[in-house]
Short mmCIF file of N, CA, C and O and ligand atoms in Angstrom, two decimals:
data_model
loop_
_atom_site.label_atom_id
_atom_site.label_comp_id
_atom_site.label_asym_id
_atom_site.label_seq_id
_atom_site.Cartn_x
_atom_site.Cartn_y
_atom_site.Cartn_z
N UNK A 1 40.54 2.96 -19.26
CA UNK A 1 40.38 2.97 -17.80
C UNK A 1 39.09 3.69 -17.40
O UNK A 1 38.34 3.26 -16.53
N UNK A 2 38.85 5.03 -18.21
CA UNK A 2 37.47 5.42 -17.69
C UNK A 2 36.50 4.84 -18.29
O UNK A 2 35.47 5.48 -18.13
N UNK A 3 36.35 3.95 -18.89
CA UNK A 3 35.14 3.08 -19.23
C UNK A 3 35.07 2.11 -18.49
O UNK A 3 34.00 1.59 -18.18
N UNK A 4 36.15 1.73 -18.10
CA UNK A 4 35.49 0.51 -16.47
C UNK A 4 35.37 0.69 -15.61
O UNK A 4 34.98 -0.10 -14.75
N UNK A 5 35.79 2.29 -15.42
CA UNK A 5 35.25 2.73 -13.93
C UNK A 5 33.57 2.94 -13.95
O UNK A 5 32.68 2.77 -13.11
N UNK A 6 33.61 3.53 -15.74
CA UNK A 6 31.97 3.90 -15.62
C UNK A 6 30.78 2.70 -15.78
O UNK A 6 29.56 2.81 -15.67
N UNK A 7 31.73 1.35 -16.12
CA UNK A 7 30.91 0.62 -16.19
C UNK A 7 30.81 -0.20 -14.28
O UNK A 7 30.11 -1.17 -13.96
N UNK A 8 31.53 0.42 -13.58
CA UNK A 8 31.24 -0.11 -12.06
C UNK A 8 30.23 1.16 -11.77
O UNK A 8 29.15 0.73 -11.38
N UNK A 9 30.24 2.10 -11.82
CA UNK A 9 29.00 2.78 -11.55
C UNK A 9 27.63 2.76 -11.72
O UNK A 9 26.66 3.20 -11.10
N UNK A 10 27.96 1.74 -13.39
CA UNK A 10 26.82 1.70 -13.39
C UNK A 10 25.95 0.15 -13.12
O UNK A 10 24.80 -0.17 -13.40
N UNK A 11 26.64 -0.32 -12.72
CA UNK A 11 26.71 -1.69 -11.92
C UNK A 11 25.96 -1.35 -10.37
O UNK A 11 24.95 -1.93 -9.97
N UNK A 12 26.61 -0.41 -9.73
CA UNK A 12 26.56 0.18 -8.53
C UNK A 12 24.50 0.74 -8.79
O UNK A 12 23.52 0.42 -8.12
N UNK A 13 24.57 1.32 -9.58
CA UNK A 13 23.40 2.20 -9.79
C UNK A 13 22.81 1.34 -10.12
O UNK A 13 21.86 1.35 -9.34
N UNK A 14 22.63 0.17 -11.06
CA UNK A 14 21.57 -1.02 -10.97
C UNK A 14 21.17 -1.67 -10.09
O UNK A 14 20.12 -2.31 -10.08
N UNK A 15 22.40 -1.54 -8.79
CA UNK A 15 21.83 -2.78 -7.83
C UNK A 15 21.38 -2.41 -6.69
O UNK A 15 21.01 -3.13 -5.77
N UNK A 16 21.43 -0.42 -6.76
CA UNK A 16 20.19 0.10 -6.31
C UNK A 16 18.92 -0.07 -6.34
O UNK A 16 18.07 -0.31 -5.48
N UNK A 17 18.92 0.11 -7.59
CA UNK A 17 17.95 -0.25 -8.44
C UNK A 17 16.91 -1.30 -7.80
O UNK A 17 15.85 -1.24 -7.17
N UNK A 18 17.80 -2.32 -8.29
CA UNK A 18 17.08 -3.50 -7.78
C UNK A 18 16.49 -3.76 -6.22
O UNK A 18 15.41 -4.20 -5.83
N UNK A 19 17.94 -3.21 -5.35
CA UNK A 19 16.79 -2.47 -3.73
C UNK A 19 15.53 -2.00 -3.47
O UNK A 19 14.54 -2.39 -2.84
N UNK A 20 15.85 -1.01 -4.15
CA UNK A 20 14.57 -0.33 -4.16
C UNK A 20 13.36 -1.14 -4.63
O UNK A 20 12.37 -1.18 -3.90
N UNK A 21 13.35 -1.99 -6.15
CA UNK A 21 12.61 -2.47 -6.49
C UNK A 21 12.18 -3.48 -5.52
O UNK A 21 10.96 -3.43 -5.39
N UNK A 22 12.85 -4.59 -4.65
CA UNK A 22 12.65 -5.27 -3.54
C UNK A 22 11.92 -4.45 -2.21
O UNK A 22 11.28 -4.95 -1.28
N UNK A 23 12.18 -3.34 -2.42
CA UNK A 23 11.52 -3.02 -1.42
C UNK A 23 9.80 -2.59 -1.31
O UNK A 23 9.11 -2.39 -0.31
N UNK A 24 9.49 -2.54 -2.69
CA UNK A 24 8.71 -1.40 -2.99
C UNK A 24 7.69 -2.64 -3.51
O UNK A 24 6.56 -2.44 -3.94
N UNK A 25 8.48 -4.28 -3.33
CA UNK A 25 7.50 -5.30 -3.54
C UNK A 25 6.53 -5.34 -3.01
O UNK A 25 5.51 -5.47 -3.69
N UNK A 26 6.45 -5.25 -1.73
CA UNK A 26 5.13 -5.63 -0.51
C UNK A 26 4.34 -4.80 -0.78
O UNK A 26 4.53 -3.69 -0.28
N UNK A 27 3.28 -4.98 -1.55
CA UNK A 27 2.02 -3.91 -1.61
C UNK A 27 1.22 -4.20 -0.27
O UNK A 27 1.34 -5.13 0.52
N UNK A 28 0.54 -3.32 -0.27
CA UNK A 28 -0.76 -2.94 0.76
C UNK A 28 -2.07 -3.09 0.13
O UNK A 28 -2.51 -2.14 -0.52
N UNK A 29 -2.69 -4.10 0.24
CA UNK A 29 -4.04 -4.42 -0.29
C UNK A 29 -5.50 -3.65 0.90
O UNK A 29 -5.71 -4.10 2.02
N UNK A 30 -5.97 -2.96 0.54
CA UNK A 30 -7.38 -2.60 1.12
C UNK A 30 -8.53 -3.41 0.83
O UNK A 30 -9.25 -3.11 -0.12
N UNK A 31 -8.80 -4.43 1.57
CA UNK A 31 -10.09 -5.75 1.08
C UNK A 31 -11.69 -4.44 1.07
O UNK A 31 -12.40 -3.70 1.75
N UNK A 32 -11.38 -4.98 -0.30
CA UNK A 32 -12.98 -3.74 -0.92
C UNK A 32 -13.06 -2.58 -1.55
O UNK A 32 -14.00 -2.05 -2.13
N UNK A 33 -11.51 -2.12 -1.30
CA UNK A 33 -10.77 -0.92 -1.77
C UNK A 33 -11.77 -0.18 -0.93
O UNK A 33 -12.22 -0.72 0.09
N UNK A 34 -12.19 1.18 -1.34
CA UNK A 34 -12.98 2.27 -0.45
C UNK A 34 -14.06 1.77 0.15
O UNK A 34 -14.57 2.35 1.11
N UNK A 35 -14.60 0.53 -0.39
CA UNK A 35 -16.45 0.29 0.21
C UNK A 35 -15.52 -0.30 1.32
O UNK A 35 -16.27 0.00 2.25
N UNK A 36 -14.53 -0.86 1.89
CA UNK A 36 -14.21 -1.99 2.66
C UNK A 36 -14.63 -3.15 3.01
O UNK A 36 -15.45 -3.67 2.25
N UNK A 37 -14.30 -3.74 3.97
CA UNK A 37 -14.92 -4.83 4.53
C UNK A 37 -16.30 -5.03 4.43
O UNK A 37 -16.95 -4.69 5.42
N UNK A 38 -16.96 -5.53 3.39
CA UNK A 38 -18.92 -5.72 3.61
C UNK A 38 -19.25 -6.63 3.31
O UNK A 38 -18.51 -7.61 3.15
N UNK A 39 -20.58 -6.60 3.12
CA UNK A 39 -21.17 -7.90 2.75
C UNK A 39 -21.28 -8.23 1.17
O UNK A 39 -21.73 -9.31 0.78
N UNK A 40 -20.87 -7.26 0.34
CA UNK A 40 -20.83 -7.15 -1.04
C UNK A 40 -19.47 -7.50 -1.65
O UNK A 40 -19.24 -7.12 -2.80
N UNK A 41 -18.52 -8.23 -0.94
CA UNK A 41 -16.94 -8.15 -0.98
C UNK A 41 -16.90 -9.62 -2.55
O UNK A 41 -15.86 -9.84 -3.17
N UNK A 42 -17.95 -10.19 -2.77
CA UNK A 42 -17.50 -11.44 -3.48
C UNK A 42 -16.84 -10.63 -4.52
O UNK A 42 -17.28 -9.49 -4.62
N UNK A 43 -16.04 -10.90 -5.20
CA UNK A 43 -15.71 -10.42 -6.57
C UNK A 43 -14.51 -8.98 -6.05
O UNK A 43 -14.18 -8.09 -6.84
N UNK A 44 -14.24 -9.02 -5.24
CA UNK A 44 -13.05 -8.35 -4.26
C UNK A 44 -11.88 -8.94 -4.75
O UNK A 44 -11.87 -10.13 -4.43
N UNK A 45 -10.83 -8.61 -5.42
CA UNK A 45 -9.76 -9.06 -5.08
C UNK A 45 -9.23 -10.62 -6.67
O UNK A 45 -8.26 -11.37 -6.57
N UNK A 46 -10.13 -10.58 -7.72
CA UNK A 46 -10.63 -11.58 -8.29
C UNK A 46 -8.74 -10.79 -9.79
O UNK A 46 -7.97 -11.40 -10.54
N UNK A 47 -8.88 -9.48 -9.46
CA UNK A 47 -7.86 -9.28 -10.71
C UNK A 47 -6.50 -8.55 -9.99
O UNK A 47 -5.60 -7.98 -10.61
N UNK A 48 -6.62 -8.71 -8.48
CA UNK A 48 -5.13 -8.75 -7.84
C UNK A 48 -4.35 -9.95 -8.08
O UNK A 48 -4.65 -11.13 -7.92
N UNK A 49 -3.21 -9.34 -8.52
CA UNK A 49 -1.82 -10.29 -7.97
C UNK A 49 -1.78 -10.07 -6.31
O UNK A 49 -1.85 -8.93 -5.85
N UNK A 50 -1.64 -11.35 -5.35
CA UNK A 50 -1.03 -11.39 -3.67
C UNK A 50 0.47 -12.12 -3.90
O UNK A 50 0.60 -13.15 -4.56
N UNK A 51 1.07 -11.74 -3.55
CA UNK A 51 2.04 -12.28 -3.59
C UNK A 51 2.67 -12.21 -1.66
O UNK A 51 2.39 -11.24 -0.95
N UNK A 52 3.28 -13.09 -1.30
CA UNK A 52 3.80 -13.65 0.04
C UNK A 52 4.60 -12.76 0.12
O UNK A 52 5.50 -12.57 -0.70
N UNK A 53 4.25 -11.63 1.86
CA UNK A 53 4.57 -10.31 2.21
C UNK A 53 3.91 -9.60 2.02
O UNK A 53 3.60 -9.17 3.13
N UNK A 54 3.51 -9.19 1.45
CA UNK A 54 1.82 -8.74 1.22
C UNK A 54 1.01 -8.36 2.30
O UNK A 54 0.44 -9.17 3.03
N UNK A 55 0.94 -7.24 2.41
CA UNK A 55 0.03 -7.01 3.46
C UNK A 55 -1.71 -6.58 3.54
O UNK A 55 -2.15 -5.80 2.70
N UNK A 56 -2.48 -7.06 4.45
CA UNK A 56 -3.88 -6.97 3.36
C UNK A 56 -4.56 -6.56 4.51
O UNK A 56 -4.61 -7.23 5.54
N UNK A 57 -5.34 -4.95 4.28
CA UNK A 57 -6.01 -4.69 5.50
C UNK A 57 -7.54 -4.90 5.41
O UNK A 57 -8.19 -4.93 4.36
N UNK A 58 -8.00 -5.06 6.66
CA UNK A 58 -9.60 -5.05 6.18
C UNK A 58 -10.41 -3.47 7.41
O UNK A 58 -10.41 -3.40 8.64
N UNK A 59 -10.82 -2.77 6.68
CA UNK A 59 -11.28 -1.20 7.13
C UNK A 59 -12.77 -1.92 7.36
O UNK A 59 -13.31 -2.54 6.45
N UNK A 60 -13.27 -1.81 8.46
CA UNK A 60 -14.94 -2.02 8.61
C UNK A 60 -15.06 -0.91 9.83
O UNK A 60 -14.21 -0.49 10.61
N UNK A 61 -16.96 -0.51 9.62
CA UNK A 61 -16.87 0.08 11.14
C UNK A 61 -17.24 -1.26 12.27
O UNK A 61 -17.93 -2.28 12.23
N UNK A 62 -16.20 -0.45 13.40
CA UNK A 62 -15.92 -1.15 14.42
C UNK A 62 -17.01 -1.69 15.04
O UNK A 62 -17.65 -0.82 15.62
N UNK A 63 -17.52 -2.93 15.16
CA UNK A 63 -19.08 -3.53 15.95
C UNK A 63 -20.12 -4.25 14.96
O UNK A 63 -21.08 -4.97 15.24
N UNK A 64 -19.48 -3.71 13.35
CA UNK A 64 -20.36 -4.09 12.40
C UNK A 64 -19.84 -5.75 12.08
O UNK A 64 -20.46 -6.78 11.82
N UNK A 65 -18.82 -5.51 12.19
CA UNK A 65 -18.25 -6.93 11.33
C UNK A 65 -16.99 -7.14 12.49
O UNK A 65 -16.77 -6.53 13.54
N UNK A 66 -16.13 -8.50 11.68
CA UNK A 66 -14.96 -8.97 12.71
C UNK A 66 -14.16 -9.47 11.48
O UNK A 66 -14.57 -9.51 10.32
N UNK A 67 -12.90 -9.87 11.95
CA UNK A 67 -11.97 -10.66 10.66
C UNK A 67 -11.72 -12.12 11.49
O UNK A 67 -11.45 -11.95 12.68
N UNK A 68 -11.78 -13.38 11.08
CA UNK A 68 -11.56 -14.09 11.49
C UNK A 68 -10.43 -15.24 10.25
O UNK A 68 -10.70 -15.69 9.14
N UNK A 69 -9.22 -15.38 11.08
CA UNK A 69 -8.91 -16.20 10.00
C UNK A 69 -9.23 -18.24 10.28
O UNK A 69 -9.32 -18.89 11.32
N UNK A 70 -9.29 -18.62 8.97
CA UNK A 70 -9.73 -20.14 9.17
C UNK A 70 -8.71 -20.32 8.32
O UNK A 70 -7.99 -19.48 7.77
N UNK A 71 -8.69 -22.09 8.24
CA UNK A 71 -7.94 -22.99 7.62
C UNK A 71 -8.62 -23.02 6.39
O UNK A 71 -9.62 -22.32 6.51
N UNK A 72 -8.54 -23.60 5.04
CA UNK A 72 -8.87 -23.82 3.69
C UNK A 72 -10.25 -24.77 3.91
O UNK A 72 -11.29 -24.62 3.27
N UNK A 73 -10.00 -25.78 4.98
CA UNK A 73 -10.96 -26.89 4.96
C UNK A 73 -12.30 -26.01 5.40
O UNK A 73 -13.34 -26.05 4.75
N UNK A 74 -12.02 -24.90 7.05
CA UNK A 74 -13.23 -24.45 7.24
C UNK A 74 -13.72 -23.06 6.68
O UNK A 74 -14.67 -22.38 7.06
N UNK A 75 -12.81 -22.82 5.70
CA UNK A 75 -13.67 -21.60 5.00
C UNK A 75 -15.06 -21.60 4.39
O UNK A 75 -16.00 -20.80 4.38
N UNK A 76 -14.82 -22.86 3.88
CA UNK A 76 -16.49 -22.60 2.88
C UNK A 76 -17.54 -22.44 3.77
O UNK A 76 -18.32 -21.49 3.78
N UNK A 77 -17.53 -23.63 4.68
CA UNK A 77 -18.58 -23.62 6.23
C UNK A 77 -18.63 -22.40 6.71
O UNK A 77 -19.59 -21.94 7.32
N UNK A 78 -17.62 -21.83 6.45
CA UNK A 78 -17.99 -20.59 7.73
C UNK A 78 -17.72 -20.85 9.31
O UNK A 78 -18.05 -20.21 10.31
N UNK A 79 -16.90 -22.17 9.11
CA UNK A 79 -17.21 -22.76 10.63
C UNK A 79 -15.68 -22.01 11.36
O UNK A 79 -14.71 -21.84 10.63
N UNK A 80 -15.64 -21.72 12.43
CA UNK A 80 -15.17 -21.34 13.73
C UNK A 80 -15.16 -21.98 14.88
O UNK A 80 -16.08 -22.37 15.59
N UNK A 81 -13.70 -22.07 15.01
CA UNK A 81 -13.56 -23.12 16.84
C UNK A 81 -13.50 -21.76 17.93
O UNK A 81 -13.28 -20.57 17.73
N UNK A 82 -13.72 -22.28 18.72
CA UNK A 82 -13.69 -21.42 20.04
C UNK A 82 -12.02 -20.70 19.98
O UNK A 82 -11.88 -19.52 20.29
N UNK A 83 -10.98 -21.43 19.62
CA UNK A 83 -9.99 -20.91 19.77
C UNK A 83 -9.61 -19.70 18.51
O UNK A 83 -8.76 -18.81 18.47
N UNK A 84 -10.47 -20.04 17.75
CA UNK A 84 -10.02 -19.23 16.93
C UNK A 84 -9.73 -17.41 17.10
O UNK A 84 -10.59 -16.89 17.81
N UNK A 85 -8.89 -16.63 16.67
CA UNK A 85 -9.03 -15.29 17.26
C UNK A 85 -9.46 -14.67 16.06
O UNK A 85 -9.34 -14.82 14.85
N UNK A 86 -10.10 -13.80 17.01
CA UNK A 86 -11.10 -13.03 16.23
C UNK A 86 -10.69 -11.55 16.38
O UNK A 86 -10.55 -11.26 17.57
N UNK A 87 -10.44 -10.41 15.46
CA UNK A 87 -9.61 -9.21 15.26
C UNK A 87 -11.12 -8.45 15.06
O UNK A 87 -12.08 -8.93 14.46
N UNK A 88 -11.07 -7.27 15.68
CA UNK A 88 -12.10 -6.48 15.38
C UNK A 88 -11.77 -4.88 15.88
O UNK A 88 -12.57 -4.18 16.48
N UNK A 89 -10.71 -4.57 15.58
CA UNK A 89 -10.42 -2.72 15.69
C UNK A 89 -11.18 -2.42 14.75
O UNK A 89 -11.78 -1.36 14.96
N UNK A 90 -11.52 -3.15 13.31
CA UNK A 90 -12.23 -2.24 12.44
C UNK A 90 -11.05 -1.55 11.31
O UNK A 90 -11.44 -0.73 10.49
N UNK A 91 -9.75 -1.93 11.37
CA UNK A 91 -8.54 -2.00 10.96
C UNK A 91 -7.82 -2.90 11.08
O UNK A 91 -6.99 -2.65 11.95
N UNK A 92 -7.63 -4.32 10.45
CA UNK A 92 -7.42 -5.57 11.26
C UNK A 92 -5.91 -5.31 9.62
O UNK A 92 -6.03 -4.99 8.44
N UNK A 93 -4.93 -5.60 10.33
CA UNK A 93 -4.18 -5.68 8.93
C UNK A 93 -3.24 -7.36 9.51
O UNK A 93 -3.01 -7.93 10.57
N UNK A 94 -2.97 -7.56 8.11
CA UNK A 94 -2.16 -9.23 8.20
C UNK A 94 -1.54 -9.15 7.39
O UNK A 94 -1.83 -8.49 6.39
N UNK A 95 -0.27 -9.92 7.54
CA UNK A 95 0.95 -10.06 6.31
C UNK A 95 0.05 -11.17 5.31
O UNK A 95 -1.03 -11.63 5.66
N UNK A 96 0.57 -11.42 4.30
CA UNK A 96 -0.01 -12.71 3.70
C UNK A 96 1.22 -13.80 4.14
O UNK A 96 2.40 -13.47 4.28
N UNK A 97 0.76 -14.92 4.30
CA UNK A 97 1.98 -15.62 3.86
C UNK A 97 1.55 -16.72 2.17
O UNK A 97 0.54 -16.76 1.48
N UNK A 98 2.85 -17.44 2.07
CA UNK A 98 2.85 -18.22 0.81
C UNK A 98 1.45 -19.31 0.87
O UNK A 98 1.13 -20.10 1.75
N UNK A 99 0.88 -19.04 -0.24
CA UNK A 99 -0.34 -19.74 -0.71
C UNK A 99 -1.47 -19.38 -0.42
O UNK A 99 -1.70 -18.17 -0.52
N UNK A 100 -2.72 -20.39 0.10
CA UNK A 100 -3.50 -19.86 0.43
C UNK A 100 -4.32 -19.66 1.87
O UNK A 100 -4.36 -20.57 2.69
N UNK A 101 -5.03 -18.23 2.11
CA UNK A 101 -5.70 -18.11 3.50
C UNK A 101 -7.06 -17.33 3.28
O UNK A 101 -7.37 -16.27 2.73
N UNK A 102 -7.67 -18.25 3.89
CA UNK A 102 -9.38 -17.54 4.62
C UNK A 102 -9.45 -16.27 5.77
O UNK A 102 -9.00 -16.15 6.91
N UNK A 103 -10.32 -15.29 4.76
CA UNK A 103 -10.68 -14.70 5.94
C UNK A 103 -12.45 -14.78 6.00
O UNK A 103 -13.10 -14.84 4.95
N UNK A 104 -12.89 -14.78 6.91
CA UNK A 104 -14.62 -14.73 7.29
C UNK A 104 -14.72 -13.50 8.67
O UNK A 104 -13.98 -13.27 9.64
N UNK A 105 -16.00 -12.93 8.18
CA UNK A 105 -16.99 -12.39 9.49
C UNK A 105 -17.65 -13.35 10.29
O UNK A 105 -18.71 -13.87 9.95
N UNK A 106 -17.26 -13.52 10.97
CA UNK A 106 -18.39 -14.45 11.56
C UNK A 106 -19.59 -13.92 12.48
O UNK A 106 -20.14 -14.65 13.31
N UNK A 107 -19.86 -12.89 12.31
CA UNK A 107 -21.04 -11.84 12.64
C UNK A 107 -22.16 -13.38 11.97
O UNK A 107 -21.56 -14.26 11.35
N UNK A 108 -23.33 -13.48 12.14
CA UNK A 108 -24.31 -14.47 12.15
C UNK A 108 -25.01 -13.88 10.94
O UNK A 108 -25.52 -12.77 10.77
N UNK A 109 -24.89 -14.95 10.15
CA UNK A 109 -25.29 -14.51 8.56
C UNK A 109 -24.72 -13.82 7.59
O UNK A 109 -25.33 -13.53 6.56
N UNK A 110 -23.02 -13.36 7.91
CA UNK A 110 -22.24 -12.36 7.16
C UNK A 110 -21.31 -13.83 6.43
O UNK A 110 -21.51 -13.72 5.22
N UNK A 111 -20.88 -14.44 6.55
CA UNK A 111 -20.37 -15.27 5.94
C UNK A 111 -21.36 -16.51 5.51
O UNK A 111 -22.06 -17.10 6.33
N UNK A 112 -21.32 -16.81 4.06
CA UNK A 112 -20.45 -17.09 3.33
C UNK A 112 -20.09 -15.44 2.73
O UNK A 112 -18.97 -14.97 2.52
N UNK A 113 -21.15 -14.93 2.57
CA UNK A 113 -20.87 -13.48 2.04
C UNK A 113 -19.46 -12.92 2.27
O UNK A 113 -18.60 -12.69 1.42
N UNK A 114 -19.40 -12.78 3.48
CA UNK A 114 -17.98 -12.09 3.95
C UNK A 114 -16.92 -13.16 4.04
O UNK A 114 -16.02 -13.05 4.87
N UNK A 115 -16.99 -14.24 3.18
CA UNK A 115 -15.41 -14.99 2.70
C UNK A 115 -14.88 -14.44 1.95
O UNK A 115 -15.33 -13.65 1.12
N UNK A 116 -13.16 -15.00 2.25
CA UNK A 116 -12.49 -14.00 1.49
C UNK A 116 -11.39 -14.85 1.38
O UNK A 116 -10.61 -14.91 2.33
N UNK A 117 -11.10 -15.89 -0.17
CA UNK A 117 -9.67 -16.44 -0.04
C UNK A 117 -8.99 -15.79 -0.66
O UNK A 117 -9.44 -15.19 -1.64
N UNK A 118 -7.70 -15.71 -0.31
CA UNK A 118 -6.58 -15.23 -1.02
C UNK A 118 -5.90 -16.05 -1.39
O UNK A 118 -5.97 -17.05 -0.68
N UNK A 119 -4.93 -16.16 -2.54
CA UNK A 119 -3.82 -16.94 -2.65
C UNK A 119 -2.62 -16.03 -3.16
O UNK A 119 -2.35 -15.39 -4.17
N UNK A 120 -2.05 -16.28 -2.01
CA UNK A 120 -0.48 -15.56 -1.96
C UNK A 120 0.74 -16.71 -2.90
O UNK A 120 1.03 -17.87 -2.61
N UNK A 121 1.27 -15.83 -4.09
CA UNK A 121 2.25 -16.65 -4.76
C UNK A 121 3.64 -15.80 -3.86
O UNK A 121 3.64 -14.82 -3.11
N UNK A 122 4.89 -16.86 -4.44
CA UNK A 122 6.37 -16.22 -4.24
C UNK A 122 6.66 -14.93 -4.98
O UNK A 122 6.53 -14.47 -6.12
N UNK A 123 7.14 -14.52 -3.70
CA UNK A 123 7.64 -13.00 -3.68
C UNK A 123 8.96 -13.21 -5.11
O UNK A 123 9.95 -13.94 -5.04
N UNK A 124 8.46 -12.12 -6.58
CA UNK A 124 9.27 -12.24 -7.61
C UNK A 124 9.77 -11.09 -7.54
O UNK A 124 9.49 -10.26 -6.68
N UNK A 125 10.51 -10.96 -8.40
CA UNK A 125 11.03 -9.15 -8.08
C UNK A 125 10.17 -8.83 -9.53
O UNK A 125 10.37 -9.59 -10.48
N UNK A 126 9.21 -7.70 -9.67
CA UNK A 126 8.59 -7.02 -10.16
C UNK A 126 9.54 -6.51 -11.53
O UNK A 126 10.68 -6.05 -11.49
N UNK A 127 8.63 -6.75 -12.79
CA UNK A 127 9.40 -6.46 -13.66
C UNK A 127 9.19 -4.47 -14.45
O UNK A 127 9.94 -4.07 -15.35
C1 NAG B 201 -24.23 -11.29 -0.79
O1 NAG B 201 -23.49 -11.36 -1.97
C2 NAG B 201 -24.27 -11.42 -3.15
C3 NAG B 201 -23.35 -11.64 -4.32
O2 NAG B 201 -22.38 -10.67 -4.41
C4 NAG B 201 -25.07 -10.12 -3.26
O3 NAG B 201 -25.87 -10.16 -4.40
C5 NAG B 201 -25.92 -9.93 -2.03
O4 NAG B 201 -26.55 -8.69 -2.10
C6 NAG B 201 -25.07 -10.02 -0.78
N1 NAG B 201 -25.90 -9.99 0.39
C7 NAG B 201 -26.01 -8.93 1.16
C8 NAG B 201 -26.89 -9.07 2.35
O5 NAG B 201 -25.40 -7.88 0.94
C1 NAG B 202 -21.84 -5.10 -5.14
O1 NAG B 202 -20.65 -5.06 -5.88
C2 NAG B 202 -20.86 -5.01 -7.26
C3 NAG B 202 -19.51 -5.13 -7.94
O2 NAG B 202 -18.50 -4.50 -7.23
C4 NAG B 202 -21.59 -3.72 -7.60
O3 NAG B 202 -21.82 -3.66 -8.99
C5 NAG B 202 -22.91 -3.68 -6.86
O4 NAG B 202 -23.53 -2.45 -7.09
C6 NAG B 202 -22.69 -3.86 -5.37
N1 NAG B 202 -23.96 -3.99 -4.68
C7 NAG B 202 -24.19 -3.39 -3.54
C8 NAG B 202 -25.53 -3.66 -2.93
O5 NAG B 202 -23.39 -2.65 -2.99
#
C-alpha cells in the first residue's frame, strides 16, 4: 500500500514538472542581443531555435530606426504599404506566431540591412 501511494506522488511531482516546463517554454528573444536593433543585425538570430509564443523584442534608440512587420512576399523589397503599422517606442516587442515573419526598418536605406526573418516552429515541450 505504501508503494502506490508513493508512486501517486510521484506521478503528482512529474506533472508539475511538466507545468513548469510548459511554462518556462516561451523564451524572450532580444533581436541583436546587447548591440540591438542595427544595421549590422544580418547573421542575428542564424543559431536560435523560435518556436510559436515566442516573444521577440527589438531595443533601438527611439528616432533611429522603426520595426515594421511585412508579409514573406514583401520582405526582400523592403517594400511597405501605407497601411502598414509601423512600431517605434524603441522597445517594440511581438509574440511570434507559427512559421514565418518579416521584420524591416524602413528608415530610407536601413533595409535590406535591417531585415529580419524569423521562422517560428511548434511549440514542443523542451527536453
Ligand atoms: C550592412 O550589412 C553588411 C553585412 O552584415 C555589413 O557589412 C555592412 O556594414 C552593413 N551596413 C551598414 C551601413 O552598417
Ligand atoms: C557586425 O557583426 C559582426 C558579427 O556579429 C561583427 O563581427 C562585426 O564586427 C560587426 N560590425 C560592425 C560594424 O558592428
Amino acid at each position: 500500500m505504501g508503494k502506490g501511494k508513493g508512486g501517486a506522488v510521484m506521478a503528482i511531482v512529474v506533472i508539475c514538472q511538466l507545468a513548469a516546463a510548459l511554462q518556462c517554454a516561451a523564451d524572450a528573444h532580444v533581436v541583436g542581443d546587447s548591440a540591438g536593433w542595427n544595421m549590422n543585425i544580418s547573421g542575428w538570430g542564424k543559431n536560435v531555435r523560435f518556436l510559436a509564443g515566442d516573444t521577440i523584442l527589438f531595443r533601438y534608440p527611439k528616432g533611429k530606426h522603426n520595426v515594421v512587420v511585412l508579409d514573406m512576399m514583401a520582405c526582400g523589397r523592403c517594400y511597405t504599404n501605407h497601411g502598414d503599422k509601423v512600431y517605434t517606442s524603441g522597445d517594440d516587442i511581438f509574440t511570434l506566431k507559427l512559421g514565418p515573419t518579416c521584420f524591416i526598418c524602413s528608415f530610407p536605406g536601413h533595409c535590406p540591412n535591417m531585415s529580419l526573418q524569423i521562422f517560428a516552429t511548434k511549440q514542443t515541450q523542451k527536453e
